[in-house]
Coordinates of C-alpha atoms in Angstrom, one line a residue:
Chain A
X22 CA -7.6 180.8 -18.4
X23 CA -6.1 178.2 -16.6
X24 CA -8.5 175.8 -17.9
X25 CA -7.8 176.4 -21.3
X26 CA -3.7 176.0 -20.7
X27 CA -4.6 172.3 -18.3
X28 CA -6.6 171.8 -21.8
X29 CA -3.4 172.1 -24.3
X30 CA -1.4 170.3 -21.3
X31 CA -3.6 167.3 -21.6
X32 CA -3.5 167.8 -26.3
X33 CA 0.7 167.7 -25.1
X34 CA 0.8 164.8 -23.5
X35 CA -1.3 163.2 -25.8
X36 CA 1.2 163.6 -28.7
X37 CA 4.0 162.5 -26.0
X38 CA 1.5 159.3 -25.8
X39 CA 1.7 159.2 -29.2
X40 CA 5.3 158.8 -29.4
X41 CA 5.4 155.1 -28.4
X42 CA 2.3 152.9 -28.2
X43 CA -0.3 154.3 -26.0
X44 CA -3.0 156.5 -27.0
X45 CA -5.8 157.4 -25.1
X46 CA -7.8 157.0 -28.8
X47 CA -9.9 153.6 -27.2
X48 CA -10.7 154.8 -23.9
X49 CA -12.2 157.8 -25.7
X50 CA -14.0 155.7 -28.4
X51 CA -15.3 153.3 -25.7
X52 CA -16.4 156.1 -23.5
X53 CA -18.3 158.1 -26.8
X54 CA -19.9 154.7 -27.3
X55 CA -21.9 154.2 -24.2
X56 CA -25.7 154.8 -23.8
X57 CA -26.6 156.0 -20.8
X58 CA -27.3 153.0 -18.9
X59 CA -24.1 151.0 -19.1
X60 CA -21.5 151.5 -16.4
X61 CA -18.5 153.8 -17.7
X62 CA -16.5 151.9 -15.8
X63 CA -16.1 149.2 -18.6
X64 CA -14.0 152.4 -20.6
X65 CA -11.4 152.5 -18.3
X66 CA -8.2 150.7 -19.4
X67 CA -8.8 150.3 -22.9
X68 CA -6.1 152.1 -24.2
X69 CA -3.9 150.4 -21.5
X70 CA -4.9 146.9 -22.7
X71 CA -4.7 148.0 -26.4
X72 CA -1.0 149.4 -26.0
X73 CA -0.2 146.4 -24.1
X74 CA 0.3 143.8 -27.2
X75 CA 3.0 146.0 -28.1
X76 CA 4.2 147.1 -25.5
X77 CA 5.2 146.1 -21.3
X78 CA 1.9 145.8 -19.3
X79 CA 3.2 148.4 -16.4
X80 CA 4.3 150.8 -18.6
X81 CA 0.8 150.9 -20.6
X82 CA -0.6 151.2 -17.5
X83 CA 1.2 153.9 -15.8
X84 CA 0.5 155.8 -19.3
X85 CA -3.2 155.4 -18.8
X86 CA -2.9 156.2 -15.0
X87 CA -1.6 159.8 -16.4
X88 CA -3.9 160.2 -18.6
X89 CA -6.5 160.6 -16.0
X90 CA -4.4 162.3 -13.7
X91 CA -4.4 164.6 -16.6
X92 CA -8.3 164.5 -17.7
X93 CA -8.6 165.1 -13.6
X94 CA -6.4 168.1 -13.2
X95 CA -8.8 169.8 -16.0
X96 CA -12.1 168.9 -14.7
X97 CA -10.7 169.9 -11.3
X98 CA -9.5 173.4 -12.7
X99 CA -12.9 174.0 -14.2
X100 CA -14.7 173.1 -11.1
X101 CA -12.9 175.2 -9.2
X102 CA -13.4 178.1 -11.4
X103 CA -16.8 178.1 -11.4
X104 CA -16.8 177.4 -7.3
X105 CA -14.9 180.8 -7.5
X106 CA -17.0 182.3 -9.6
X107 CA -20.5 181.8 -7.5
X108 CA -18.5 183.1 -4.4
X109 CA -17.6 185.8 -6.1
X110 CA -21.0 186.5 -7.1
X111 CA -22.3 185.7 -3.4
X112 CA -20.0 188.6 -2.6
X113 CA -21.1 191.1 -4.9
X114 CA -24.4 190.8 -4.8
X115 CA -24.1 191.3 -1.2
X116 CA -25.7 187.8 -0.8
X117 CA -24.6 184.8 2.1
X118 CA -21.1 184.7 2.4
X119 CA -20.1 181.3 0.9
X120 CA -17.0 179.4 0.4
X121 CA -17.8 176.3 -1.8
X122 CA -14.1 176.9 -3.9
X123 CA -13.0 175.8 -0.1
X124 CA -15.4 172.8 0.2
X125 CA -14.3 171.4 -3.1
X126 CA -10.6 171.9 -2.4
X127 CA -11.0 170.5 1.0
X128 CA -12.8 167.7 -0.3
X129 CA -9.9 167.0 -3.2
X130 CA -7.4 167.0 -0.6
X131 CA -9.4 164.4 1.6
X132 CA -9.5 162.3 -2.0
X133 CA -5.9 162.1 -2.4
X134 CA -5.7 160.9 0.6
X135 CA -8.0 158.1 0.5
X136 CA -6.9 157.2 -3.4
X137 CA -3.2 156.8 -1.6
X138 CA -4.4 155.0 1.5
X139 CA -7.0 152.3 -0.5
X140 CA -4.4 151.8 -3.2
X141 CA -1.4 151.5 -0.4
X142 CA -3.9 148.8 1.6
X143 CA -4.2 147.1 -2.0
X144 CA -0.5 147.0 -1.9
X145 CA -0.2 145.2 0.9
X146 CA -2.9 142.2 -0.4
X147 CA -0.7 141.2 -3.2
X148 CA 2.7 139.1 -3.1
X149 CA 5.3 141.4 -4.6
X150 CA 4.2 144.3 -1.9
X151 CA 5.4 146.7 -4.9
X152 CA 3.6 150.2 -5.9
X153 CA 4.0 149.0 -9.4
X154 CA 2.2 146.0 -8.8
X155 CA -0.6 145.3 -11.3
X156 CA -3.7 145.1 -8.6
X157 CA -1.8 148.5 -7.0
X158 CA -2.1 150.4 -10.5
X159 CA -4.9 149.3 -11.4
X160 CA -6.4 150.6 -7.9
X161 CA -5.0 154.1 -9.0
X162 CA -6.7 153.8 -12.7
X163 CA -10.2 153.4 -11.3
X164 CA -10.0 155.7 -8.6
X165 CA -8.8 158.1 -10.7
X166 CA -11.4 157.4 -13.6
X167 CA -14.3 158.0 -11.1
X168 CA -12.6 160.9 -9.8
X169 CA -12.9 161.8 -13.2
X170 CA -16.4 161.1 -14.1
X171 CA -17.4 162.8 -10.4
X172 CA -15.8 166.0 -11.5
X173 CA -16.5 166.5 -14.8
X174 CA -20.5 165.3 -14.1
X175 CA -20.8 168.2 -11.6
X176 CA -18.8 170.8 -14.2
X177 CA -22.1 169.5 -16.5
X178 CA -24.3 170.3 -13.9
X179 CA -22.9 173.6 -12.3
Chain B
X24 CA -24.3 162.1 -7.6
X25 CA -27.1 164.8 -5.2
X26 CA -30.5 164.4 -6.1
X27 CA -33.0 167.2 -7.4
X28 CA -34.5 167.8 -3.9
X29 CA -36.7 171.1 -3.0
X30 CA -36.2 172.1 0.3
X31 CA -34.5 171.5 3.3
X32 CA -35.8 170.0 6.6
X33 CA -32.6 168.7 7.9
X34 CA -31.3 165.5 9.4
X35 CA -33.9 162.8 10.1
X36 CA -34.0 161.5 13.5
X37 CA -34.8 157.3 14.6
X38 CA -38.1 158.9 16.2
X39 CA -38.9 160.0 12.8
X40 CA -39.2 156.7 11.1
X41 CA -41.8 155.0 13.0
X42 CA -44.7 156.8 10.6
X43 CA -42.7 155.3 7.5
X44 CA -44.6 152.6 5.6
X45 CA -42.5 152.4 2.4
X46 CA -39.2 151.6 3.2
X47 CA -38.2 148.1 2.7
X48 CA -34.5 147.2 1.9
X49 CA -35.4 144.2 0.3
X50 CA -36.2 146.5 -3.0
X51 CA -32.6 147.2 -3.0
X52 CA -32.0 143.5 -2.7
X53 CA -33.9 142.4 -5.0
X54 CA -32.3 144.8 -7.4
X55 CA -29.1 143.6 -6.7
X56 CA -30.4 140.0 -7.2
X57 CA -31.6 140.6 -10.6
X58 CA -28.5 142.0 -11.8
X59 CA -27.1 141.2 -15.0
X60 CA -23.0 140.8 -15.6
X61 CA -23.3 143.9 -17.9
X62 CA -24.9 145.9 -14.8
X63 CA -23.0 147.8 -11.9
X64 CA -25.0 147.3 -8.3
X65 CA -24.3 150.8 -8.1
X66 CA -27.6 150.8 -10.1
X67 CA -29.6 149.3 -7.2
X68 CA -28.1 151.9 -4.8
X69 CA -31.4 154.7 -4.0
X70 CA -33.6 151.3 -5.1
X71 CA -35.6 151.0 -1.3
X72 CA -35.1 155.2 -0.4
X73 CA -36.6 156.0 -4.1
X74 CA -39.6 153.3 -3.5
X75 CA -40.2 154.9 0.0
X76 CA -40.7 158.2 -1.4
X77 CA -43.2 156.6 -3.7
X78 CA -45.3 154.2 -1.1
X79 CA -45.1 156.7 1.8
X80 CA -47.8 159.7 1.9
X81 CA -46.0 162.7 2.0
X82 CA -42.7 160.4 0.5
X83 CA -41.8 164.0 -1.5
X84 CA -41.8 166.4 1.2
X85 CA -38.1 167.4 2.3
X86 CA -39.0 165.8 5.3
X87 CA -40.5 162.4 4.0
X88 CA -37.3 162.7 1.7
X89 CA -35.0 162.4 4.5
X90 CA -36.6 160.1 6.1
X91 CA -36.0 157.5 3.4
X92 CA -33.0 158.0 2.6
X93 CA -31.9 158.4 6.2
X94 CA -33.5 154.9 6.5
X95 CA -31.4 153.3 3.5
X96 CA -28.4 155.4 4.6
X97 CA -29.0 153.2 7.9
X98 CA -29.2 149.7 5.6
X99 CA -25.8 150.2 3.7
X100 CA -24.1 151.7 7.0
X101 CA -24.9 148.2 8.9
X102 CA -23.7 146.7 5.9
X103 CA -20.8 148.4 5.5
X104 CA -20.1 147.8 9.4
X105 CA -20.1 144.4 8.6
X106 CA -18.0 144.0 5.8
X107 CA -15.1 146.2 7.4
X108 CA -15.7 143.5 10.5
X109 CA -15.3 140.6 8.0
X110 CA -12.6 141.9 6.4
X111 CA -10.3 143.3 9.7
X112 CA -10.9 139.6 10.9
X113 CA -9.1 137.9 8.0
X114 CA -7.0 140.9 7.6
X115 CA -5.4 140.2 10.8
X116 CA -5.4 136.5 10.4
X117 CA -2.6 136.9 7.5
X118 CA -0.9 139.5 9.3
X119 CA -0.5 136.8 12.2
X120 CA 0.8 134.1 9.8
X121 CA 3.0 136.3 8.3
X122 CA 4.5 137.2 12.0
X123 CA 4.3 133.2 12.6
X124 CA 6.9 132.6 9.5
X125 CA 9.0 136.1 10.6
X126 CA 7.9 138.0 7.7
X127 CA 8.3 141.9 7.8
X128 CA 5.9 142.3 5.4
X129 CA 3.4 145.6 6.7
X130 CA 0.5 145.3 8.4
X131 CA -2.3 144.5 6.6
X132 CA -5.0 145.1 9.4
X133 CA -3.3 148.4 9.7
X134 CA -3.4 149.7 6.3
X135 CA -7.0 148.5 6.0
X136 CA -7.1 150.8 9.4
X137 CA -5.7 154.3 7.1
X138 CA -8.0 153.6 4.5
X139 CA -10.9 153.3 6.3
X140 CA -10.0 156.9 8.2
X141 CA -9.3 158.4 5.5
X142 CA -12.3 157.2 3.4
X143 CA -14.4 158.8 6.3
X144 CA -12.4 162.4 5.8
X145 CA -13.6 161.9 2.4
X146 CA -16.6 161.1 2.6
X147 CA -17.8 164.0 4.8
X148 CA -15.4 166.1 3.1
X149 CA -17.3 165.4 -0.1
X150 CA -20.8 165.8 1.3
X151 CA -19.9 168.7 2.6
X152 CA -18.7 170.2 -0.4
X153 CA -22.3 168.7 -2.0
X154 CA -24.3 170.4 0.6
X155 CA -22.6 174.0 -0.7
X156 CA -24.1 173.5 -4.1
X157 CA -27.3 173.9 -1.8
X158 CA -26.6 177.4 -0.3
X159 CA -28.0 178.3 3.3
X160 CA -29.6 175.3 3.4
X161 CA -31.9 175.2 0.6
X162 CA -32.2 170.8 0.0
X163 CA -29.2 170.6 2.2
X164 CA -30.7 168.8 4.3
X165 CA -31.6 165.7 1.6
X166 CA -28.6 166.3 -0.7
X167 CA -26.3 165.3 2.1
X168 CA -27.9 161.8 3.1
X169 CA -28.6 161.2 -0.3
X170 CA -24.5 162.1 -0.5
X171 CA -23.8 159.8 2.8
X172 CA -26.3 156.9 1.5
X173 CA -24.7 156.6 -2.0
X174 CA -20.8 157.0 -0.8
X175 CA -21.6 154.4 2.0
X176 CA -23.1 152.3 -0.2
X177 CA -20.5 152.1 -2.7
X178 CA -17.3 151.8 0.0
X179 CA -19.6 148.5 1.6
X180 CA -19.7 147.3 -2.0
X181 CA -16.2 147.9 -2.4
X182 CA -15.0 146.0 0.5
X183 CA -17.5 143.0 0.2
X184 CA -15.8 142.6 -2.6
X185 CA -12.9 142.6 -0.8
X186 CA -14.1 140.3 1.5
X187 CA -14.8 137.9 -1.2
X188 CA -11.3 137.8 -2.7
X189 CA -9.5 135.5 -0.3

C-alpha cells in the first residue's frame, strides 16, 4: 500500500518537473540503455545537464537531487515491506525470531548520516563554503543515485 | 552487493591465512591498471579474493571463502588507512593557512573527521543489515567480509580520489 502511493508521489512530481524544464526523461533513457557491464553511474545527471541549457545550473540540479530522493523513498518503502514481511513470516511459522525491517532502518539512518557528513566535508573543499555549491550538490546526486541502485538491486533480489 | 555464498564458517582469523596460496593483490592491481576511461575500478574490487577462491584447494568452502576475502578486505583496509592519512595531512595543512590569514572558514580536518565516523556507522550498519538476508548464520559469515571488503574498497577509492584533487 504504501508503496503503491510513494509510486503516484514520484508520477506527481514528475508532472511538477514537467512544468518548467526538467524531466527526469534522460536519466531514464540513459539508464534503459545500459548493458550490463557499463557503470550506471554515467546515467546520473542527465536530465540535470539537459535542463540546464534552458534553465539555471543549481536549480536543474536540485530538481534532479529530488528526483532520487524520490526514486529512494520508493525503493526504500518496498524494501522495508518485504523486510516486514519475512519477520512476519519468521514469527508465524514459529521460526528464529528475526528483525531485518530493524537492520535495514538502522542501516538507512546510519546513511543519512554519512550522505550529510561526506557532502558537508565536500562543502568545506570548495571556495564559496555554500550547501548549494556545485561540488556540494553534486556530492548529494551521487550518493543518492547509489543509494538508489543499492536499494532497488536488493528489492530485485529479495 | 553479497555474494551467493553456502554456508557459514565465520570470521577468518591472521592464523588462518598462512595455508592460503592464491591470494595475491596484485590481480586486483593489475585490474585497475588495465582499466579503460569507460570502466569504474569498482570492477576490479573482489579481482584478488575471486582468483584466491580459484588457485586455493578448498578456495569454495565457507571457510576458504573467508579467508580470501578476509585477506583482500585486509589489502583495501591498509589502503584505505593510507589515503585517510594522506588526506588528514593536507587537510590540516589548509586549515592552518586559513588560520595563518584569520579565516573563519570550518575546519576542514574536522569535517573530514565526521565523515569518516559516520562512514564507519554505515558501513557496519549496512553489513549488518546484509548479514540478516543470511538468517542464523547461514553464509553470514562470507556475506559480511564480502560486505566489509567491497564498502572499504570503495570509501579508499573515494578518498584517493580525494587525495588526488589538490
Amino acid at each position: 500500500m504504501r508503496f503503491f502511493s510513494l509510486l503516484s508521489a514520484l508520477c506527481l512530481s514528475s508532472a511538477a518537473f514537467a512544468q518548467d524544464a526538467f524531466s527526469p526523461e534522460e536519466t531514464e533513457a540513459c539508464l534503459a540503455g545500459l548493458d550490463r557491464k557499463t557503470d550506471r553511474r554515467v546515467c546520473v545527471g542527465a536530465s540535470a545537464r539537459s535542463c540546464s541549457h534552458e534553465q539555471d545550473d543549481a536549480i536543474c540540479m536540485a530538481a534532479e537531487i529530488t528526483y532520487w530522493d524520490t526514486r529512494l523513498k520508493v525503493a526504500y518503502a518496498l524494501v522495508l515491506d518485504r523486510s516486514k514481511g519475512k519477520d512476519d513470516d519468521a514469527h508465524h511459522l514459529n521460526l528464529q525470531p528475526r528483525d531485518q525491517a530493524g537492520a535495514l532502518a538502522t542501516a538507512q539512518d546510519s546513511w543519512h548520516t554519512y550522505r550529510a557528513d561526506t557532502c558537508a566535508f565536500e562543502q568545506t573543499l570548495w571556495g564559496s563554503g555554500q550547501a548549494d555549491a556545485p561540488e556540494v550538490q553534486t556530492c548529494h546526486l551521487y550518493l543518492t543515485a547509489e543509494q538508489v541502485f543499492y536499494l532497488e538491486a536488493v528489492a530485485l533480489i529479495e | 552487493m553479497w555474494m551467493i555464498l553456502a554456508f557459514s564458517a565465520g570470521v577468518a582469523t591472521a592464523s588462518d591465512t598462512a595455508d592460503v596460496v592464491g591470494f595475491d593483490p596484485i590481480i586486483t592491481q593489475r585490474c585497475l591498471a588495465a582499466m579503460s576511461d569507460s570502466q569504474t575500478p569498482r570492477s576490479c574490487i573482489g579481482a584478488s579474493a575471486n582468483h584466491c577462491m580459484e588457485t586455493t584447494e578448498g578456495g569454495w568452502s565457507t571457510r576458504g571463502m573467508s579467508i580470501c576475502l578476509d585477506q583482500e578486505l585486509q589489502y583495501w583496509d591498509k589502503r584505505l588507512n593510507a589515503a585517510y592519512g594522506k588526506v588528514r595531512t593536507m587537510r590540516k595543512a589548509t586549515d592552518k593557512e586559513m588560520a595563518d590569514i584569520g579565516s573563519a572558514a570550518p575546519s576542514q580536518a574536522d569535517a573530514l573527521l565526521a565523515m569518516q565516523r559516520a562512514w564507519i556507522t554505515y558501513r557496519d550498519a549496512t553489513c549488518d543489515y546484509e548479514r540478516s538476508h543470511w538468517g542464523g548464520g547461514t553464509g553470514g559469515g562470507p556475506a559480511t567480509l564480502s560486505c566489509h571488503m567491497y564498502m572499504t574498497a570503495e570509501q579508499a577509492l573515494f578518498l584517493e580520489a580525494d587525495a588526488i584533487v589538490e
